[in-house]
């Protein structure tokens, strides 16, 4: 019983400890994608959510309702496709 | 509970202590037998401090040698990475355009013109390597944004290559617009989070354009 409690406490502690860093990474990704979309001259405003499909492959949902697939193609170019 | 009680006690002691402090009255020195002029004066009046001397105008050290030399020839970085930073970093505006140290009015106009012409050459040397490194390492721009910028820089450089090869019919004035826009994009990304680097890019904006707009310099830059 005590071992279970200790394990649960450890997991909760790890979760709480890791949450701020994950949130920071998510915010940085959203900011990065917003900048990339803006560089392409596409409307977005603010990226509110990101779905990561792979390495350097994201689907960004914007505050204005637009959604973009942002990824790195085989030629090393950043591609932004409206969905 | 105990700590709260201790804290309350300390607060009360401080309050009592502060309220009990009375302003100290200055103790008058014992009066001597000889009458003093202006009896209440205790300290002799200090001479007024000398007014500070006006600050000397900064002497702008200007060397006669041309400082705008492409640092690309000395860099050992990959061409793709170099192109990303070098085309992005704008050249410095000529100090002739900016108000410099005031020249004495007694100088003849010819010397002023000579000084104005010499000022662009006396710019600090363009350190493309340093700019490139700083752009790569800046935390103000995310990874994908850096790659996207690099793509746009490469596209611009390809336009210049095509222009100098005669493959596209355009002018340098028309190429200046995408160059300025690209610089503005970079500055907009850097100005809040990395203002130092943004200032460095602004300062080197004209020097970089000088390289891009000169066929020989561009060829030397592109070959490295």
PDB file of C-alpha atoms in Angstrom, chain B residues 5-220:
ATOM      1  CA  UNK B   5       2.077  34.411  16.577  1.00  0.00           C
ATOM      2  CA  UNK B   6       5.788  35.129  16.268  1.00  0.00           C
ATOM      3  CA  UNK B   7       5.171  37.152  13.131  1.00  0.00           C
ATOM      4  CA  UNK B   8       2.474  39.152  14.828  1.00  0.00           C
ATOM      5  CA  UNK B   9       4.747  39.779  17.775  1.00  0.00           C
ATOM      6  CA  UNK B  10       7.584  40.962  15.535  1.00  0.00           C
ATOM      7  CA  UNK B  11       5.227  43.251  13.639  1.00  0.00           C
ATOM      8  CA  UNK B  12       3.979  44.707  16.867  1.00  0.00           C
ATOM      9  CA  UNK B  13       7.529  45.287  18.114  1.00  0.00           C
ATOM     10  CA  UNK B  14       8.470  47.009  14.867  1.00  0.00           C
ATOM     11  CA  UNK B  15       5.403  49.210  15.013  1.00  0.00           C
ATOM     12  CA  UNK B  16       6.107  50.209  18.572  1.00  0.00           C
ATOM     13  CA  UNK B  17       9.747  50.756  17.789  1.00  0.00           C
ATOM     14  CA  UNK B  18       9.014  52.940  14.789  1.00  0.00           C
ATOM     15  CA  UNK B  19       6.399  54.996  16.586  1.00  0.00           C
ATOM     16  CA  UNK B  20       8.776  55.563  19.465  1.00  0.00           C
ATOM     17  CA  UNK B  21      11.471  57.181  17.306  1.00  0.00           C
ATOM     18  CA  UNK B  22      11.566  60.922  17.694  1.00  0.00           C
ATOM     19  CA  UNK B  23      13.379  63.258  15.338  1.00  0.00           C
ATOM     20  CA  UNK B  24      16.700  64.213  16.844  1.00  0.00           C
ATOM     21  CA  UNK B  25      17.136  67.886  17.474  1.00  0.00           C
ATOM     22  CA  UNK B  26      20.436  69.255  16.370  1.00  0.00           C
ATOM     23  CA  UNK B  27      22.679  70.019  19.287  1.00  0.00           C
ATOM     24  CA  UNK B  28      23.916  73.559  19.084  1.00  0.00           C
ATOM     25  CA  UNK B  29      27.599  73.960  19.656  1.00  0.00           C
ATOM     26  CA  UNK B  30      28.568  75.966  22.705  1.00  0.00           C
ATOM     27  CA  UNK B  31      28.805  79.585  21.844  1.00  0.00           C
ATOM     28  CA  UNK B  32      32.186  81.105  22.183  1.00  0.00           C
ATOM     29  CA  UNK B  33      32.727  84.364  23.997  1.00  0.00           C
ATOM     30  CA  UNK B  34      33.497  86.231  20.818  1.00  0.00           C
ATOM     31  CA  UNK B  35      30.371  87.244  18.993  1.00  0.00           C
ATOM     32  CA  UNK B  36      29.863  85.388  15.745  1.00  0.00           C
ATOM     33  CA  UNK B  37      28.390  86.926  12.707  1.00  0.00           C
ATOM     34  CA  UNK B  38      25.134  85.280  11.760  1.00  0.00           C
ATOM     35  CA  UNK B  39      24.944  83.501  15.115  1.00  0.00           C
ATOM     36  CA  UNK B  40      22.888  80.594  14.061  1.00  0.00           C
ATOM     37  CA  UNK B  41      25.267  79.391  11.395  1.00  0.00           C
ATOM     38  CA  UNK B  42      26.940  76.241  12.358  1.00  0.00           C
ATOM     39  CA  UNK B  43      28.788  75.193   9.254  1.00  0.00           C
ATOM     40  CA  UNK B  44      30.631  77.553   6.972  1.00  0.00           C
ATOM     41  CA  UNK B  45      29.021  77.988   3.604  1.00  0.00           C
ATOM     42  CA  UNK B  46      30.680  75.759   1.144  1.00  0.00           C
ATOM     43  CA  UNK B  47      31.817  77.271  -2.070  1.00  0.00           C
ATOM     44  CA  UNK B  48      29.419  76.425  -4.837  1.00  0.00           C
ATOM     45  CA  UNK B  49      30.614  73.490  -6.849  1.00  0.00           C
ATOM     46  CA  UNK B  50      32.262  74.297 -10.079  1.00  0.00           C
ATOM     47  CA  UNK B  51      29.908  73.819 -12.978  1.00  0.00           C
ATOM     48  CA  UNK B  52      30.658  70.628 -14.801  1.00  0.00           C
ATOM     49  CA  UNK B  53      32.553  71.065 -17.975  1.00  0.00           C
ATOM     50  CA  UNK B  54      30.453  70.393 -21.073  1.00  0.00           C
ATOM     51  CA  UNK B  55      30.909  66.917 -22.408  1.00  0.00           C
ATOM     52  CA  UNK B  56      33.314  66.637 -25.268  1.00  0.00           C
ATOM     53  CA  UNK B  57      31.694  65.568 -28.524  1.00  0.00           C
ATOM     54  CA  UNK B  58      32.545  61.973 -29.331  1.00  0.00           C
ATOM     55  CA  UNK B  59      35.383  61.694 -31.723  1.00  0.00           C
ATOM     56  CA  UNK B  60      34.399  59.307 -34.422  1.00  0.00           C
ATOM     57  CA  UNK B  61      37.441  57.348 -35.356  1.00  0.00           C
ATOM     58  CA  UNK B  62      37.415  57.078 -39.063  1.00  0.00           C
ATOM     59  CA  UNK B  63      39.969  55.172 -40.997  1.00  0.00           C
ATOM     60  CA  UNK B  64      40.658  55.977 -44.592  1.00  0.00           C
ATOM     61  CA  UNK B  65      40.718  52.342 -45.735  1.00  0.00           C
ATOM     62  CA  UNK B  66      37.582  50.866 -47.200  1.00  0.00           C
ATOM     63  CA  UNK B  67      36.061  48.717 -44.498  1.00  0.00           C
ATOM     64  CA  UNK B  68      33.280  47.201 -46.490  1.00  0.00           C
ATOM     65  CA  UNK B  69      34.846  43.997 -47.583  1.00  0.00           C
ATOM     66  CA  UNK B  70      32.836  40.854 -47.800  1.00  0.00           C
ATOM     67  CA  UNK B  71      33.676  38.726 -44.867  1.00  0.00           C
ATOM     68  CA  UNK B  72      32.323  35.801 -46.809  1.00  0.00           C
ATOM     69  CA  UNK B  73      35.757  35.089 -48.235  1.00  0.00           C
ATOM     70  CA  UNK B  74      37.100  34.356 -44.806  1.00  0.00           C
ATOM     71  CA  UNK B  75      34.196  32.258 -43.607  1.00  0.00           C
ATOM     72  CA  UNK B  76      34.337  28.539 -43.592  1.00  0.00           C
ATOM     73  CA  UNK B  77      30.631  27.989 -43.007  1.00  0.00           C
ATOM     74  CA  UNK B  78      28.415  26.042 -45.364  1.00  0.00           C
ATOM     75  CA  UNK B  79      27.162  28.077 -48.309  1.00  0.00           C
ATOM     76  CA  UNK B  80      23.545  27.462 -47.461  1.00  0.00           C
ATOM     77  CA  UNK B  81      23.972  28.647 -43.903  1.00  0.00           C
ATOM     78  CA  UNK B  82      26.043  31.596 -45.049  1.00  0.00           C
ATOM     79  CA  UNK B  83      23.453  32.724 -47.528  1.00  0.00           C
ATOM     80  CA  UNK B  84      20.803  32.615 -44.858  1.00  0.00           C
ATOM     81  CA  UNK B  85      22.586  35.085 -42.658  1.00  0.00           C
ATOM     82  CA  UNK B  86      24.430  37.238 -45.107  1.00  0.00           C
ATOM     83  CA  UNK B  87      21.489  38.228 -47.203  1.00  0.00           C
ATOM     84  CA  UNK B  88      19.439  38.791 -44.121  1.00  0.00           C
ATOM     85  CA  UNK B  89      21.868  41.065 -42.329  1.00  0.00           C
ATOM     86  CA  UNK B  90      21.355  44.501 -43.701  1.00  0.00           C
ATOM     87  CA  UNK B  91      24.185  46.892 -44.272  1.00  0.00           C
ATOM     88  CA  UNK B  92      24.895  49.848 -42.077  1.00  0.00           C
ATOM     89  CA  UNK B  93      23.673  53.164 -43.204  1.00  0.00           C
ATOM     90  CA  UNK B  94      26.424  55.529 -44.117  1.00  0.00           C
ATOM     91  CA  UNK B  95      27.234  57.810 -41.215  1.00  0.00           C
ATOM     92  CA  UNK B  96      27.215  60.601 -43.726  1.00  0.00           C
ATOM     93  CA  UNK B  97      23.459  60.299 -43.642  1.00  0.00           C
ATOM     94  CA  UNK B  98      23.317  60.378 -39.869  1.00  0.00           C
ATOM     95  CA  UNK B  99      24.305  63.453 -37.902  1.00  0.00           C
ATOM     96  CA  UNK B 100      27.880  62.983 -36.846  1.00  0.00           C
ATOM     97  CA  UNK B 101      30.020  65.100 -34.585  1.00  0.00           C
ATOM     98  CA  UNK B 102      29.476  68.734 -35.413  1.00  0.00           C
ATOM     99  CA  UNK B 103      32.150  70.028 -37.739  1.00  0.00           C
ATOM    100  CA  UNK B 104      33.551  73.416 -37.010  1.00  0.00           C
ATOM    101  CA  UNK B 105      31.923  76.115 -38.984  1.00  0.00           C
ATOM    102  CA  UNK B 106      35.282  77.443 -40.050  1.00  0.00           C
ATOM    103  CA  UNK B 107      35.986  74.440 -42.305  1.00  0.00           C
ATOM    104  CA  UNK B 108      35.576  75.111 -45.976  1.00  0.00           C
ATOM    105  CA  UNK B 109      32.738  73.287 -47.769  1.00  0.00           C
ATOM    106  CA  UNK B 110      35.153  71.228 -49.850  1.00  0.00           C
ATOM    107  CA  UNK B 111      36.537  69.528 -46.786  1.00  0.00           C
ATOM    108  CA  UNK B 112      33.042  68.775 -45.605  1.00  0.00           C
ATOM    109  CA  UNK B 113      32.235  67.077 -48.887  1.00  0.00           C
ATOM    110  CA  UNK B 114      35.466  65.112 -48.705  1.00  0.00           C
ATOM    111  CA  UNK B 115      34.676  64.065 -45.181  1.00  0.00           C
ATOM    112  CA  UNK B 116      31.153  63.081 -46.206  1.00  0.00           C
ATOM    113  CA  UNK B 117      32.518  60.954 -49.042  1.00  0.00           C
ATOM    114  CA  UNK B 118      35.089  59.331 -46.797  1.00  0.00           C
ATOM    115  CA  UNK B 119      32.550  58.434 -44.109  1.00  0.00           C
ATOM    116  CA  UNK B 120      30.949  55.481 -45.939  1.00  0.00           C
ATOM    117  CA  UNK B 121      34.387  53.947 -46.351  1.00  0.00           C
ATOM    118  CA  UNK B 122      35.194  54.512 -42.720  1.00  0.00           C
ATOM    119  CA  UNK B 123      32.370  52.263 -41.545  1.00  0.00           C
ATOM    120  CA  UNK B 124      33.092  49.504 -39.148  1.00  0.00           C
ATOM    121  CA  UNK B 125      33.995  46.366 -41.095  1.00  0.00           C
ATOM    122  CA  UNK B 126      31.021  44.207 -41.950  1.00  0.00           C
ATOM    123  CA  UNK B 127      31.305  41.039 -39.894  1.00  0.00           C
ATOM    124  CA  UNK B 128      29.057  38.656 -41.759  1.00  0.00           C
ATOM    125  CA  UNK B 129      30.403  35.671 -39.871  1.00  0.00           C
ATOM    126  CA  UNK B 130      29.410  37.138 -36.565  1.00  0.00           C
ATOM    127  CA  UNK B 131      25.985  38.103 -37.852  1.00  0.00           C
ATOM    128  CA  UNK B 132      25.472  34.650 -39.260  1.00  0.00           C
ATOM    129  CA  UNK B 133      26.418  33.001 -35.988  1.00  0.00           C
ATOM    130  CA  UNK B 134      24.205  35.290 -33.999  1.00  0.00           C
ATOM    131  CA  UNK B 135      21.260  34.687 -36.293  1.00  0.00           C
ATOM    132  CA  UNK B 136      21.721  30.951 -36.039  1.00  0.00           C
ATOM    133  CA  UNK B 137      21.926  31.032 -32.270  1.00  0.00           C
ATOM    134  CA  UNK B 138      19.294  33.625 -31.491  1.00  0.00           C
ATOM    135  CA  UNK B 139      16.431  32.390 -29.401  1.00  0.00           C
ATOM    136  CA  UNK B 140      14.134  35.071 -30.732  1.00  0.00           C
ATOM    137  CA  UNK B 141      13.349  32.993 -33.813  1.00  0.00           C
ATOM    138  CA  UNK B 142      12.136  29.421 -33.797  1.00  0.00           C
ATOM    139  CA  UNK B 143      13.606  26.637 -35.865  1.00  0.00           C
ATOM    140  CA  UNK B 144      10.975  26.523 -38.567  1.00  0.00           C
ATOM    141  CA  UNK B 145      10.977  30.294 -38.841  1.00  0.00           C
ATOM    142  CA  UNK B 146      14.745  30.231 -39.361  1.00  0.00           C
ATOM    143  CA  UNK B 147      14.379  27.660 -42.096  1.00  0.00           C
ATOM    144  CA  UNK B 148      11.579  29.651 -43.710  1.00  0.00           C
ATOM    145  CA  UNK B 149      13.755  32.768 -43.636  1.00  0.00           C
ATOM    146  CA  UNK B 150      16.626  30.834 -45.120  1.00  0.00           C
ATOM    147  CA  UNK B 151      14.346  29.700 -47.933  1.00  0.00           C
ATOM    148  CA  UNK B 152      13.402  33.275 -48.680  1.00  0.00           C
ATOM    149  CA  UNK B 153      17.033  34.374 -48.561  1.00  0.00           C
ATOM    150  CA  UNK B 154      18.001  31.631 -50.983  1.00  0.00           C
ATOM    151  CA  UNK B 155      15.187  32.674 -53.311  1.00  0.00           C
ATOM    152  CA  UNK B 156      16.403  36.253 -53.236  1.00  0.00           C
ATOM    153  CA  UNK B 157      19.976  35.209 -53.942  1.00  0.00           C
ATOM    154  CA  UNK B 158      18.771  33.123 -56.861  1.00  0.00           C
ATOM    155  CA  UNK B 159      17.028  36.195 -58.213  1.00  0.00           C
ATOM    156  CA  UNK B 160      20.308  38.092 -58.028  1.00  0.00           C
ATOM    157  CA  UNK B 161      22.158  35.270 -59.743  1.00  0.00           C
ATOM    158  CA  UNK B 162      19.583  35.222 -62.514  1.00  0.00           C
ATOM    159  CA  UNK B 163      19.788  38.985 -62.820  1.00  0.00           C
ATOM    160  CA  UNK B 164      23.561  38.996 -63.197  1.00  0.00           C
ATOM    161  CA  UNK B 165      23.351  36.085 -65.632  1.00  0.00           C
ATOM    162  CA  UNK B 166      20.879  38.019 -67.730  1.00  0.00           C
ATOM    163  CA  UNK B 167      18.164  35.432 -67.327  1.00  0.00           C
ATOM    164  CA  UNK B 168      15.585  37.804 -65.929  1.00  0.00           C
ATOM    165  CA  UNK B 169      14.742  41.287 -67.043  1.00  0.00           C
ATOM    166  CA  UNK B 170      14.753  43.363 -63.944  1.00  0.00           C
ATOM    167  CA  UNK B 171      16.687  46.161 -62.359  1.00  0.00           C
ATOM    168  CA  UNK B 172      18.564  46.554 -59.131  1.00  0.00           C
ATOM    169  CA  UNK B 173      15.957  49.025 -57.971  1.00  0.00           C
ATOM    170  CA  UNK B 174      13.303  46.346 -58.394  1.00  0.00           C
ATOM    171  CA  UNK B 175      15.419  43.844 -56.503  1.00  0.00           C
ATOM    172  CA  UNK B 176      15.862  46.300 -53.687  1.00  0.00           C
ATOM    173  CA  UNK B 177      12.212  45.960 -52.723  1.00  0.00           C
ATOM    174  CA  UNK B 178      12.282  42.227 -51.868  1.00  0.00           C
ATOM    175  CA  UNK B 179      15.582  42.781 -50.109  1.00  0.00           C
ATOM    176  CA  UNK B 180      14.082  45.496 -47.925  1.00  0.00           C
ATOM    177  CA  UNK B 181      11.010  43.407 -47.247  1.00  0.00           C
ATOM    178  CA  UNK B 182      13.119  40.461 -46.181  1.00  0.00           C
ATOM    179  CA  UNK B 183      15.153  42.655 -43.869  1.00  0.00           C
ATOM    180  CA  UNK B 184      11.948  44.039 -42.386  1.00  0.00           C
ATOM    181  CA  UNK B 185      10.687  40.532 -41.759  1.00  0.00           C
ATOM    182  CA  UNK B 186      13.865  39.621 -39.937  1.00  0.00           C
ATOM    183  CA  UNK B 187      13.811  42.813 -37.917  1.00  0.00           C
ATOM    184  CA  UNK B 188      10.173  42.335 -36.950  1.00  0.00           C
ATOM    185  CA  UNK B 189      11.043  38.917 -35.574  1.00  0.00           C
ATOM    186  CA  UNK B 190      14.120  40.124 -33.704  1.00  0.00           C
ATOM    187  CA  UNK B 191      13.312  43.609 -32.488  1.00  0.00           C
ATOM    188  CA  UNK B 192      11.429  42.582 -29.367  1.00  0.00           C
ATOM    189  CA  UNK B 193      13.348  39.532 -28.249  1.00  0.00           C
ATOM    190  CA  UNK B 194      16.831  40.288 -29.545  1.00  0.00           C
ATOM    191  CA  UNK B 195      17.136  44.052 -29.999  1.00  0.00           C
ATOM    192  CA  UNK B 196      20.934  43.942 -30.044  1.00  0.00           C
ATOM    193  CA  UNK B 197      21.004  41.686 -33.047  1.00  0.00           C
ATOM    194  CA  UNK B 198      18.270  43.706 -34.706  1.00  0.00           C
ATOM    195  CA  UNK B 199      20.378  46.827 -34.262  1.00  0.00           C
ATOM    196  CA  UNK B 200      23.390  45.056 -35.742  1.00  0.00           C
ATOM    197  CA  UNK B 201      21.360  44.036 -38.759  1.00  0.00           C
ATOM    198  CA  UNK B 202      20.091  47.566 -39.227  1.00  0.00           C
ATOM    199  CA  UNK B 203      23.647  48.844 -39.015  1.00  0.00           C
ATOM    200  CA  UNK B 204      24.899  46.441 -41.686  1.00  0.00           C
ATOM    201  CA  UNK B 205      21.942  46.757 -44.000  1.00  0.00           C
ATOM    202  CA  UNK B 206      23.559  49.079 -46.533  1.00  0.00           C
ATOM    203  CA  UNK B 207      26.868  47.253 -46.489  1.00  0.00           C
ATOM    204  CA  UNK B 208      25.142  44.022 -47.444  1.00  0.00           C
ATOM    205  CA  UNK B 209      23.203  45.762 -50.200  1.00  0.00           C
ATOM    206  CA  UNK B 210      26.494  47.142 -51.426  1.00  0.00           C
ATOM    207  CA  UNK B 211      27.737  43.585 -51.855  1.00  0.00           C
ATOM    208  CA  UNK B 212      24.568  42.349 -53.509  1.00  0.00           C
ATOM    209  CA  UNK B 213      24.329  45.251 -55.912  1.00  0.00           C
ATOM    210  CA  UNK B 214      27.910  44.980 -57.143  1.00  0.00           C
ATOM    211  CA  UNK B 215      28.480  42.282 -59.743  1.00  0.00           C
ATOM    212  CA  UNK B 216      32.089  41.609 -58.786  1.00  0.00           C
ATOM    213  CA  UNK B 217      31.434  41.597 -55.063  1.00  0.00           C
ATOM    214  CA  UNK B 218      28.390  39.404 -55.490  1.00  0.00           C
ATOM    215  CA  UNK B 219      30.341  36.935 -57.599  1.00  0.00           C
ATOM    216  CA  UNK B 220      33.046  36.796 -54.961  1.00  0.00           C
TER     217      UNK B 220
END
